[in-house]
XYZ file of C-alpha atoms in Angstrom:
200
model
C 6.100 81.179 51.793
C 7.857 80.805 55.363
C 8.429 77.190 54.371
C 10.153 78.427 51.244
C 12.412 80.470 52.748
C 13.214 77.856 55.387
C 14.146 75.773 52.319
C 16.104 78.093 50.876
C 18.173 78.741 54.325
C 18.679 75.453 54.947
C 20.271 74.922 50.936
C 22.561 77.978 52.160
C 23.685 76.266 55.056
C 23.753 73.169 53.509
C 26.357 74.692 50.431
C 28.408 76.724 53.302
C 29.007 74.126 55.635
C 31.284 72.335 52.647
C 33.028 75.553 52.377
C 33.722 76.180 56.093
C 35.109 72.960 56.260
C 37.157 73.013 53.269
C 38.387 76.418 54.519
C 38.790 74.692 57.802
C 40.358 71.649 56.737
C 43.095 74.027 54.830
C 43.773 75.925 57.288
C 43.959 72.776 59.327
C 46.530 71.162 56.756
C 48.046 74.770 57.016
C 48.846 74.754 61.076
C 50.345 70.923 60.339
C 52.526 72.002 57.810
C 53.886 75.039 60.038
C 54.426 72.603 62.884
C 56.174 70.003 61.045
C 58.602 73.075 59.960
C 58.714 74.224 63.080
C 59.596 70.404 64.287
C 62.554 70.407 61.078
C 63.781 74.103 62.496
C 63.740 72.789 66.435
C 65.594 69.981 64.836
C 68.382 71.850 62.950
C 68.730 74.115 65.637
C 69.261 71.167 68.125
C 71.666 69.522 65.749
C 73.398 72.333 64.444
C 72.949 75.081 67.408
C 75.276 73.324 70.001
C 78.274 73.127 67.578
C 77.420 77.338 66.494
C 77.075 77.983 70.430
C 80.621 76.305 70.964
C 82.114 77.773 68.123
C 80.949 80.972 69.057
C 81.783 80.992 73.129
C 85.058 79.650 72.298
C 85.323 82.759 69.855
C 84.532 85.173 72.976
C 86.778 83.119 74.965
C 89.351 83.674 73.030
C 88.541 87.372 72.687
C 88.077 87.996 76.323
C 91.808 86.026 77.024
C 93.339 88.247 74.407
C 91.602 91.175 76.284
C 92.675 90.426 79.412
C 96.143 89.586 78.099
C 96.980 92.875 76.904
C 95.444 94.802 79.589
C 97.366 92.694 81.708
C 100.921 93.915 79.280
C 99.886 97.344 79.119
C 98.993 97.181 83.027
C 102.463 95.952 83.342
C 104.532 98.686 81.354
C 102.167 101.554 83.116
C 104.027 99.994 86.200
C 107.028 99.809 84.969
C 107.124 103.227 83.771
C 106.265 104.490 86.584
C 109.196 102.963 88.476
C 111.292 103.624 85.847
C 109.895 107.253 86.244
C 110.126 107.306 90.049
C 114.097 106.080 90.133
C 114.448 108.942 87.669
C 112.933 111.581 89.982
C 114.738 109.844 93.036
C 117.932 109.723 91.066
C 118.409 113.398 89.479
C 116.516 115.109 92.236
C 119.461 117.402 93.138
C 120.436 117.420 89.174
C 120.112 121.254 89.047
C 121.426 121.535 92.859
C 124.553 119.799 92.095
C 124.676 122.053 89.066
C 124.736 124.919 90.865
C 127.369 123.888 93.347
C 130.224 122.527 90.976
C 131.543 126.491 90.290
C 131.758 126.442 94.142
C 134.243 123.612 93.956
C 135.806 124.863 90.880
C 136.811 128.051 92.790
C 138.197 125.764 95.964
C 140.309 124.006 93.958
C 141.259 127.188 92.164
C 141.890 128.813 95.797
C 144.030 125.993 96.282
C 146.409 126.147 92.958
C 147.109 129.670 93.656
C 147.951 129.803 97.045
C 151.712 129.585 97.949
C 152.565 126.301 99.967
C 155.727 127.805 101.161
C 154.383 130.903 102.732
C 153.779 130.482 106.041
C 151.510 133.317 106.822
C 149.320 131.155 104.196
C 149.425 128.142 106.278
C 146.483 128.418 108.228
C 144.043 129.835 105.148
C 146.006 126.885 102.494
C 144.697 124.124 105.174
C 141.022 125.329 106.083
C 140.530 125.765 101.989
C 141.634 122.402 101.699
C 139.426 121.128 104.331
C 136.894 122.643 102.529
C 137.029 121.638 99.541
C 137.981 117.443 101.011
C 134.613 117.765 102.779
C 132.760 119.373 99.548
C 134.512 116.370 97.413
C 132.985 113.781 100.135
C 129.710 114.929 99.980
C 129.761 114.926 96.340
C 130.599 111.499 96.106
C 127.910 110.611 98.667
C 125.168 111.831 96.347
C 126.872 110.280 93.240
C 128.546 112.691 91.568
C 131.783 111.428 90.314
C 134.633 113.667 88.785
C 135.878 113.662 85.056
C 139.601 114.510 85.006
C 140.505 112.971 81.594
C 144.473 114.231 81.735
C 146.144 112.106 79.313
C 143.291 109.592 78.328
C 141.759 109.830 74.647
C 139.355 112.261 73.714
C 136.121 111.387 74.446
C 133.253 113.422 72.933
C 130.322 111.901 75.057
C 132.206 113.316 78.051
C 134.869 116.185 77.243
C 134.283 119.398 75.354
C 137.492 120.758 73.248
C 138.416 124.421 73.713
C 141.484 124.028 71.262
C 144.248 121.587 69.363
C 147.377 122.416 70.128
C 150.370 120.336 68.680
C 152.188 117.927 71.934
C 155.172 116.335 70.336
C 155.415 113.943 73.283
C 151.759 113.047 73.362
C 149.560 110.789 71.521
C 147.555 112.371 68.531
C 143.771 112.957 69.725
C 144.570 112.688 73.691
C 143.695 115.250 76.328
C 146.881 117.104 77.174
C 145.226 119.445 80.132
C 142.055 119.518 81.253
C 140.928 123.374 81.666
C 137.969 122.733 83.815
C 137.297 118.867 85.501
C 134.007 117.753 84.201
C 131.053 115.569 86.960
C 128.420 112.711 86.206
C 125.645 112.312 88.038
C 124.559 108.638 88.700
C 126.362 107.996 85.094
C 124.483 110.466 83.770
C 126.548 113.617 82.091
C 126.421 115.931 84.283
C 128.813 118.682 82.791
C 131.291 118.045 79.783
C 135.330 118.511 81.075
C 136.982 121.435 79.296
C 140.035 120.131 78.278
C 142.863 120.772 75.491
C 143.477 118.230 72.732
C 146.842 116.751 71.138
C 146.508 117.312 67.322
């Protein structure tokens, strides 16, 4: 009986072993087939990958120079701005100062068309108003303010402002034929418009 079923074992391993190694041979055959694709892959990678690696670094290169590029531009116009800014702000600082000073000189030169040149009791007053208003012009000039006294030049619209047409037979049509209140620039920028009276 124990020799029977030491028969029977034995025909058992006997019919598995050909399985086991047909199941090992295929998964043998298996393992070559997955290197040898693995080989072919390596192989198309080391063929084709250098080329895709160059193509694609000289993509980011490209990239990364257009980057820098316009951050280099735009870098460049945020300085230039802010120059452009600063000369600005250095330039029309006293903008609203000088504003406020030009009825000042208006009146001085006002002070000086009414007072009589022939009275001598006047004298004194007629030449300290006068060195007033020479040292007020001065300054002005220092800080760039330049007067607009367009008497007799065409009518400009940019820098004179028209109070009213009146007909000047002697003039030319469209010229300034008095100028009501003398108009200032500041560093060529208008300052105030001169009031003036136009030839029709």
């Amino acid at each position: 009986m124990a020799e029977d079923n030491k028969q029977s074992e034995q025909d058992i391993n006997s019919e598995a072993q050909p399985a086991e190694e047909a199941v090992l041979s295929e998964e043998a055959v298996s393992l070559e087939q997955e290197q040898a694709e693995g080989e072919l892959l390596v192989e198309d990678e080391v063929e084709a990958g250098p080329e895709q690696q160059i193509e694609a670094l000289q993509k980011e290169l490209a990239e990364a120079k257009d980057q820098a590029l316009r951050t280099a531009a735009e870098a460049q116009n945020v300085r230039r701005r802010a120059e452009i800014d600063a000369d600005n702000a250095r330039k029309f600082a006293i903008e609203r100062f000088a504003k406020d000073l030009l009825p000042v000189v208006d009146n001085l030169e006002r002070a000086l068309e009414s007072v009589d040149a022939t009275d001598e009791s006047m004298k004194a007053i007629l030449e300290g108003v006068e060195l007033t208003y020479r040292s007020f012009s001065d300054m002005l000039e220092r800080h760039h303010l330049k007067v607009i006294n367009p008497e007799g030049e065409p009518f400009d619209p940019q820098l004179h402002e028209a109070i009213s047409m009146v007909e000047a037979p002697g003039a030319e049509s469209n010229s300034v034929i008095n100028v009501v209140q003398k108009g200032y620039t500041l560093n060529e920028r208008l300052l105030r418009a001169a009031m003036v009276v136009v030839s029709k």
